[in-house]
PDB file of C-alpha atoms in Angstrom:
ATOM      1  CA  MET A   5     114.386 106.099 119.883  1.00  0.00           C
ATOM      2  CA  GLY A   6     110.562 105.653 120.447  1.00  0.00           C
ATOM      3  CA  ASN A   7     108.888 102.429 120.031  1.00  0.00           C
ATOM      4  CA  ALA A   8     107.051 102.344 116.451  1.00  0.00           C
ATOM      5  CA  ILE A   9     103.403 102.730 116.632  1.00  0.00           C
ATOM      6  CA  HIS A  10     101.231  99.904 115.360  1.00  0.00           C
ATOM      7  CA  THR A  11      97.504 100.241 114.309  1.00  0.00           C
ATOM      8  CA  PRO A  12      95.183  97.594 113.001  1.00  0.00           C
ATOM      9  CA  ALA A  13      94.867  97.607 109.278  1.00  0.00           C
ATOM     10  CA  LYS A  14      91.596 100.352 108.703  1.00  0.00           C
ATOM     11  CA  ASP A  15      89.241  99.919 105.158  1.00  0.00           C
ATOM     12  CA  PHE A  16      90.480 101.193 101.872  1.00  0.00           C
ATOM     13  CA  PHE A  17      88.186 103.625 102.159  1.00  0.00           C
ATOM     14  CA  THR A  18      89.036 104.795 105.913  1.00  0.00           C
ATOM     15  CA  VAL A  19      92.859 105.413 104.149  1.00  0.00           C
ATOM     16  CA  ILE A  20      91.533 107.294 101.168  1.00  0.00           C
ATOM     17  CA  ASN A  21      89.909 109.459 103.766  1.00  0.00           C
ATOM     18  CA  GLU A  22      92.360 110.134 105.908  1.00  0.00           C
ATOM     19  CA  ARG A  23      96.033 110.386 104.061  1.00  0.00           C
ATOM     20  CA  GLN A  24      96.096 113.789 104.794  1.00  0.00           C
ATOM     21  CA  SER A  25     100.537 115.433 104.064  1.00  0.00           C
ATOM     22  CA  THR A  26     102.156 116.131 107.868  1.00  0.00           C
ATOM     23  CA  ARG A  27     105.041 118.107 107.982  1.00  0.00           C
ATOM     24  CA  LYS A  28     104.799 118.220 111.346  1.00  0.00           C
ATOM     25  CA  TYR A  29     106.558 114.691 113.387  1.00  0.00           C
ATOM     26  CA  ASP A  30     107.426 114.078 116.142  1.00  0.00           C
ATOM     27  CA  PRO A  31     111.784 113.903 115.730  1.00  0.00           C
ATOM     28  CA  ASN A  32     111.409 110.869 119.046  1.00  0.00           C
ATOM     29  CA  VAL A  33     108.716 107.785 117.726  1.00  0.00           C
ATOM     30  CA  SER A  34     111.661 105.754 115.659  1.00  0.00           C
ATOM     31  CA  ILE A  35     110.512 102.871 113.114  1.00  0.00           C
ATOM     32  CA  SER A  36     111.514 100.082 111.365  1.00  0.00           C
ATOM     33  CA  LYS A  37     113.649  98.740 108.787  1.00  0.00           C
ATOM     34  CA  GLU A  38     110.312  95.445 109.141  1.00  0.00           C
ATOM     35  CA  GLU A  39     108.187  97.031 108.821  1.00  0.00           C
ATOM     36  CA  LEU A  40     109.515  99.849 105.704  1.00  0.00           C
ATOM     37  CA  ARG A  41     110.542  96.490 104.076  1.00  0.00           C
ATOM     38  CA  GLU A  42     106.298  95.933 104.388  1.00  0.00           C
ATOM     39  CA  ILE A  43     105.028  99.953 103.203  1.00  0.00           C
ATOM     40  CA  ILE A  44     107.850  99.737 100.187  1.00  0.00           C
ATOM     41  CA  GLU A  45     106.524  95.706  98.918  1.00  0.00           C
ATOM     42  CA  LEU A  46     102.704  97.816  99.136  1.00  0.00           C
ATOM     43  CA  ALA A  47     104.293 100.179  96.751  1.00  0.00           C
ATOM     44  CA  GLY A  48     104.940  97.930  94.620  1.00  0.00           C
ATOM     45  CA  LYS A  49     102.416  96.563  94.022  1.00  0.00           C
ATOM     46  CA  ALA A  50     101.713  99.214  92.264  1.00  0.00           C
ATOM     47  CA  PRO A  51     100.511  98.933  87.926  1.00  0.00           C
ATOM     48  CA  SER A  52     103.248  99.840  85.602  1.00  0.00           C
ATOM     49  CA  ALA A  53     103.426 100.025  81.863  1.00  0.00           C
ATOM     50  CA  TRP A  54     104.742  96.100  80.948  1.00  0.00           C
ATOM     51  CA  ASN A  55     105.011  95.347  84.791  1.00  0.00           C
ATOM     52  CA  LEU A  56     109.008  96.997  83.938  1.00  0.00           C
ATOM     53  CA  GLN A  57     108.463  98.167  87.426  1.00  0.00           C
ATOM     54  CA  HIS A  58     110.043 101.802  86.485  1.00  0.00           C
ATOM     55  CA  TRP A  59     110.827 102.704  90.016  1.00  0.00           C
ATOM     56  CA  HIS A  60     113.115 102.548  92.871  1.00  0.00           C
ATOM     57  CA  PHE A  61     113.414 103.702  95.960  1.00  0.00           C
ATOM     58  CA  VAL A  62     115.845 104.959  98.783  1.00  0.00           C
ATOM     59  CA  ILE A  63     115.068 104.586 101.889  1.00  0.00           C
ATOM     60  CA  ILE A  64     117.208 107.221 103.958  1.00  0.00           C
ATOM     61  CA  HIS A  65     116.738 106.531 107.725  1.00  0.00           C
ATOM     62  CA  GLY A  66     118.408 107.423 110.742  1.00  0.00           C
ATOM     63  CA  LYS A  67     119.076 111.068 111.729  1.00  0.00           C
ATOM     64  CA  GLU A  68     122.396 111.683 110.191  1.00  0.00           C
ATOM     65  CA  ALA A  69     121.379 110.556 107.153  1.00  0.00           C
ATOM     66  CA  GLN A  70     117.876 112.595 107.130  1.00  0.00           C
ATOM     67  CA  GLN A  71     121.096 115.164 108.298  1.00  0.00           C
ATOM     68  CA  ARG A  72     122.967 114.846 104.744  1.00  0.00           C
ATOM     69  CA  LEU A  73     119.141 116.030 103.244  1.00  0.00           C
ATOM     70  CA  TYR A  74     118.221 118.211 105.258  1.00  0.00           C
ATOM     71  CA  PRO A  75     120.185 120.983 102.759  1.00  0.00           C
ATOM     72  CA  ILE A  76     118.909 119.249  99.787  1.00  0.00           C
ATOM     73  CA  ALA A  77     115.704 119.693 101.050  1.00  0.00           C
ATOM     74  CA  TYR A  78     115.581 123.245 100.364  1.00  0.00           C
ATOM     75  CA  HIS A  79     116.447 123.002 105.400  1.00  0.00           C
ATOM     76  CA  GLN A  80     112.345 121.602 105.397  1.00  0.00           C
ATOM     77  CA  GLN A  81     112.175 120.486 108.449  1.00  0.00           C
ATOM     78  CA  GLN A  82     110.180 117.382 108.602  1.00  0.00           C
ATOM     79  CA  ILE A  83     112.856 116.192 106.996  1.00  0.00           C
ATOM     80  CA  VAL A  84     114.536 115.409 109.944  1.00  0.00           C
ATOM     81  CA  ASP A  85     111.783 114.739 112.144  1.00  0.00           C
ATOM     82  CA  ALA A  86     110.414 111.814 110.107  1.00  0.00           C
ATOM     83  CA  SER A  87     110.692 108.855 111.425  1.00  0.00           C
ATOM     84  CA  ALA A  88     112.364 108.053 107.895  1.00  0.00           C
ATOM     85  CA  VAL A  89     112.033 109.727 104.187  1.00  0.00           C
ATOM     86  CA  ILE A  90     111.752 107.735 101.348  1.00  0.00           C
ATOM     87  CA  ALA A  91     112.791 108.752  97.902  1.00  0.00           C
ATOM     88  CA  VAL A  92     110.663 108.032  95.234  1.00  0.00           C
ATOM     89  CA  LEU A  93     113.073 107.368  91.602  1.00  0.00           C
ATOM     90  CA  GLY A  94     111.531 107.013  87.570  1.00  0.00           C
ATOM     91  CA  ASP A  95     113.591 104.424  86.353  1.00  0.00           C
ATOM     92  CA  LEU A  96     114.735 105.702  82.631  1.00  0.00           C
ATOM     93  CA  GLU A  97     116.118 102.398  81.403  1.00  0.00           C
ATOM     94  CA  ALA A  98     112.756  99.788  82.998  1.00  0.00           C
ATOM     95  CA  ASN A  99     113.655  98.139  79.148  1.00  0.00           C
ATOM     96  CA  ARG A 100     116.435  97.011  80.773  1.00  0.00           C
ATOM     97  CA  ASN A 101     113.500  94.530  83.888  1.00  0.00           C
ATOM     98  CA  THR A 102     111.738  93.158  80.606  1.00  0.00           C
ATOM     99  CA  ASP A 103     113.801  89.378  80.986  1.00  0.00           C
ATOM    100  CA  ALA A 104     113.581  89.517  84.564  1.00  0.00           C
ATOM    101  CA  VAL A 105     109.739  90.377  84.671  1.00  0.00           C
ATOM    102  CA  TYR A 106     108.367  87.801  81.753  1.00  0.00           C
ATOM    103  CA  ASP A 107     111.661  85.224  81.829  1.00  0.00           C
ATOM    104  CA  PRO A 108     110.134  83.698  84.661  1.00  0.00           C
ATOM    105  CA  LEU A 109     106.275  83.113  82.775  1.00  0.00           C
ATOM    106  CA  VAL A 110     107.886  81.245  80.140  1.00  0.00           C
ATOM    107  CA  ASN A 111     109.845  79.192  82.619  1.00  0.00           C
ATOM    108  CA  GLU A 112     106.733  78.512  84.212  1.00  0.00           C
ATOM    109  CA  GLY A 113     104.473  78.298  81.008  1.00  0.00           C
ATOM    110  CA  VAL A 114     102.519  81.316  81.776  1.00  0.00           C
ATOM    111  CA  MET A 115     104.039  82.552  78.398  1.00  0.00           C
ATOM    112  CA  SER A 116     105.036  81.265  74.868  1.00  0.00           C
ATOM    113  CA  THR A 117     108.832  82.160  74.563  1.00  0.00           C
ATOM    114  CA  GLU A 118     106.657  83.585  70.891  1.00  0.00           C
ATOM    115  CA  ILE A 119     105.030  86.451  72.727  1.00  0.00           C
ATOM    116  CA  LYS A 120     107.162  87.327  75.357  1.00  0.00           C
ATOM    117  CA  GLU A 121     109.404  88.102  72.102  1.00  0.00           C
ATOM    118  CA  ARG A 122     106.266  90.316  70.659  1.00  0.00           C
ATOM    119  CA  ILE A 123     106.258  92.581  74.107  1.00  0.00           C
ATOM    120  CA  ALA A 124     109.933  92.837  74.216  1.00  0.00           C
ATOM    121  CA  GLN A 125     110.384  94.102  71.059  1.00  0.00           C
ATOM    122  CA  GLN A 126     107.369  96.765  71.696  1.00  0.00           C
ATOM    123  CA  ILE A 127     109.151  97.473  74.911  1.00  0.00           C
ATOM    124  CA  GLU A 128     112.497  98.313  73.027  1.00  0.00           C
ATOM    125  CA  ALA A 129     110.983 100.416  69.827  1.00  0.00           C
ATOM    126  CA  ALA A 130     109.013 102.396  72.668  1.00  0.00           C
ATOM    127  CA  TYR A 131     112.384 103.115  74.607  1.00  0.00           C
ATOM    128  CA  LYS A 132     113.935 104.933  71.199  1.00  0.00           C
ATOM    129  CA  ASN A 133     111.245 107.651  72.111  1.00  0.00           C
ATOM    130  CA  LYS A 134     113.640 110.041  75.015  1.00  0.00           C
ATOM    131  CA  GLU A 135     109.894 111.704  75.458  1.00  0.00           C
ATOM    132  CA  TYR A 136     108.751 108.617  76.293  1.00  0.00           C
ATOM    133  CA  VAL A 137     111.003 107.927  78.310  1.00  0.00           C
ATOM    134  CA  ARG A 138     110.956 110.609  80.856  1.00  0.00           C
ATOM    135  CA  ASP A 139     107.054 110.762  80.893  1.00  0.00           C
ATOM    136  CA  ALA A 140     107.332 106.471  82.060  1.00  0.00           C
ATOM    137  CA  ALA A 141     110.075 106.891  84.610  1.00  0.00           C
ATOM    138  CA  PHE A 142     107.756 109.760  86.035  1.00  0.00           C
ATOM    139  CA  SER A 143     103.700 108.470  85.172  1.00  0.00           C
ATOM    140  CA  ASN A 144     104.320 104.870  86.813  1.00  0.00           C
ATOM    141  CA  ALA A 145     106.771 105.823  89.658  1.00  0.00           C
ATOM    142  CA  SER A 146     104.123 108.127  91.058  1.00  0.00           C
ATOM    143  CA  LEU A 147     101.678 105.683  91.102  1.00  0.00           C
ATOM    144  CA  ALA A 148     104.344 103.387  93.289  1.00  0.00           C
ATOM    145  CA  ALA A 149     104.824 106.706  95.261  1.00  0.00           C
ATOM    146  CA  MET A 150     101.037 107.127  95.893  1.00  0.00           C
ATOM    147  CA  GLN A 151     100.834 103.547  97.014  1.00  0.00           C
ATOM    148  CA  LEU A 152     103.346 103.118  98.910  1.00  0.00           C
ATOM    149  CA  MET A 153     100.854 106.102 101.376  1.00  0.00           C
ATOM    150  CA  LEU A 154      98.218 104.497 100.885  1.00  0.00           C
ATOM    151  CA  ALA A 155     100.206 101.706 102.286  1.00  0.00           C
ATOM    152  CA  ALA A 156     102.145 103.482 105.084  1.00  0.00           C
ATOM    153  CA  THR A 157      98.070 105.031 106.163  1.00  0.00           C
ATOM    154  CA  ALA A 158      96.559 101.985 106.967  1.00  0.00           C
ATOM    155  CA  LYS A 159      99.674 100.847 108.596  1.00  0.00           C
ATOM    156  CA  GLY A 160      99.235 103.854 110.992  1.00  0.00           C
ATOM    157  CA  TRP A 161     101.948 106.198 109.271  1.00  0.00           C
ATOM    158  CA  ALA A 162     101.648 109.795 108.507  1.00  0.00           C
ATOM    159  CA  THR A 163     103.602 110.446 105.418  1.00  0.00           C
ATOM    160  CA  CYS A 164     103.544 114.433 102.996  1.00  0.00           C
ATOM    161  CA  PRO A 165     104.556 114.214  99.375  1.00  0.00           C
ATOM    162  CA  ILE A 166     107.246 116.280  98.096  1.00  0.00           C
ATOM    163  CA  GLY A 167     108.629 118.078  95.379  1.00  0.00           C
ATOM    164  CA  GLY A 168     110.306 121.084  96.736  1.00  0.00           C
ATOM    165  CA  PHE A 169     114.228 119.161  96.740  1.00  0.00           C
ATOM    166  CA  ASN A 170     117.236 120.209  94.577  1.00  0.00           C
ATOM    167  CA  ALA A 171     117.014 116.863  92.267  1.00  0.00           C
ATOM    168  CA  GLU A 172     120.683 117.622  90.673  1.00  0.00           C
ATOM    169  CA  GLN A 173     122.321 117.589  94.683  1.00  0.00           C
ATOM    170  CA  PHE A 174     120.131 114.384  95.572  1.00  0.00           C
ATOM    171  CA  LYS A 175     121.755 112.113  92.783  1.00  0.00           C
ATOM    172  CA  GLN A 176     125.144 113.651  93.697  1.00  0.00           C
ATOM    173  CA  GLU A 177     125.209 113.699  97.271  1.00  0.00           C
ATOM    174  CA  PHE A 178     123.550 109.623  97.858  1.00  0.00           C
ATOM    175  CA  HIS A 179     125.301 108.776  94.301  1.00  0.00           C
ATOM    176  CA  ILE A 180     122.591 108.065  92.314  1.00  0.00           C
ATOM    177  CA  SER A 181     122.984 106.360  88.577  1.00  0.00           C
ATOM    178  CA  ASP A 182     122.570 107.946  85.692  1.00  0.00           C
ATOM    179  CA  ARG A 183     119.648 104.964  85.333  1.00  0.00           C
ATOM    180  CA  TYR A 184     117.270 107.314  88.047  1.00  0.00           C
ATOM    181  CA  ILE A 185     115.751 110.391  87.525  1.00  0.00           C
ATOM    182  CA  PRO A 186     114.551 111.314  91.325  1.00  0.00           C
ATOM    183  CA  VAL A 187     110.369 112.284  90.950  1.00  0.00           C
ATOM    184  CA  MET A 188     109.519 112.453  95.025  1.00  0.00           C
ATOM    185  CA  LEU A 189     110.647 112.712  98.429  1.00  0.00           C
ATOM    186  CA  ILE A 190     108.063 111.350 101.411  1.00  0.00           C
ATOM    187  CA  THR A 191     108.166 111.841 104.930  1.00  0.00           C
ATOM    188  CA  ILE A 192     107.205 108.615 107.087  1.00  0.00           C
ATOM    189  CA  GLY A 193     106.151 109.514 110.917  1.00  0.00           C
ATOM    190  CA  LYS A 194     104.595 110.016 113.341  1.00  0.00           C
ATOM    191  CA  SER A 195     102.212 112.936 113.664  1.00  0.00           C
ATOM    192  CA  ILE A 196     102.154 115.793 116.117  1.00  0.00           C
ATOM    193  CA  ALA A 197     100.222 118.368 114.872  1.00  0.00           C
ATOM    194  CA  PRO A 198      96.682 118.680 111.886  1.00  0.00           C
ATOM    195  CA  ALA A 199      97.859 119.013 108.877  1.00  0.00           C
ATOM    196  CA  ARG A 200      96.814 121.769 106.749  1.00  0.00           C
ATOM    197  CA  ARG A 201      93.442 121.879 106.561  1.00  0.00           C
ATOM    198  CA  THR A 202      93.207 121.952 102.142  1.00  0.00           C
ATOM    199  CA  THR A 203      89.515 121.584 100.492  1.00  0.00           C
ATOM    200  CA  ARG A 204      89.367 119.968  97.437  1.00  0.00           C
ATOM    201  CA  LEU A 205      87.873 120.878  94.177  1.00  0.00           C
ATOM    202  CA  PRO A 206      84.146 120.055  93.088  1.00  0.00           C
ATOM    203  CA  ILE A 207      83.513 116.722  90.615  1.00  0.00           C
ATOM    204  CA  GLU A 208      81.853 119.358  88.144  1.00  0.00           C
ATOM    205  CA  ALA A 209      85.383 121.138  88.180  1.00  0.00           C
ATOM    206  CA  ILE A 210      87.511 118.189  87.237  1.00  0.00           C
ATOM    207  CA  THR A 211      85.362 116.076  84.828  1.00  0.00           C
ATOM    208  CA  THR A 212      84.112 115.404  81.572  1.00  0.00           C
ATOM    209  CA  TRP A 213      82.067 113.211  80.621  1.00  0.00           C
ATOM    210  CA  VAL A 214      81.694 111.362  76.781  1.00  0.00           C
ATOM    211  CA  GLU A 215      78.846 109.270  76.351  1.00  0.00           C
ATOM    212  CA  ARG A 216      78.060 109.275  72.644  1.00  0.00           C
TER     213      ARG A 216
END
């Protein structure tokens, strides 16, 4: 396998403008576990409701593992040619993270026990609404997914978000708990062809101004 690529850090606006959905990768370029960990760590700094961090990442790293995913993702060649594929899952039971998120703040004296308990009650009330639970899993995991792609771009890697895969087959093949719901796959690797040209709607078509 080829060596991982290393690119000097880019400024934010360069990253925004350079990020594209790349579908053709050099199958001979590898990415290290260390670099994947760095990218995942940056993705995990995304915002989330109550800071519950409603995401989980399944890192499919290695051609044998990627071949297992290949038919589940409808035989898209990028699945096996990419250096890795990251499955972004939404956490349907993110309320179970409450103590892990807030107890350290209480222990450090940053937050009172009373405030923590008040927040915990708000969270448990929200998690009685099944529609909210699913929506929160998708919306918050998607924030982390976008941050992951931007972090990868800043490090010189190409990515592509993929919604075309069989979620139930994915869960069965990779033994995913019912706690999690697959949101998207993200391929990551070195591009060998320009991304498909895209256009963006004019800002007038995507904005509504309310000024009074």
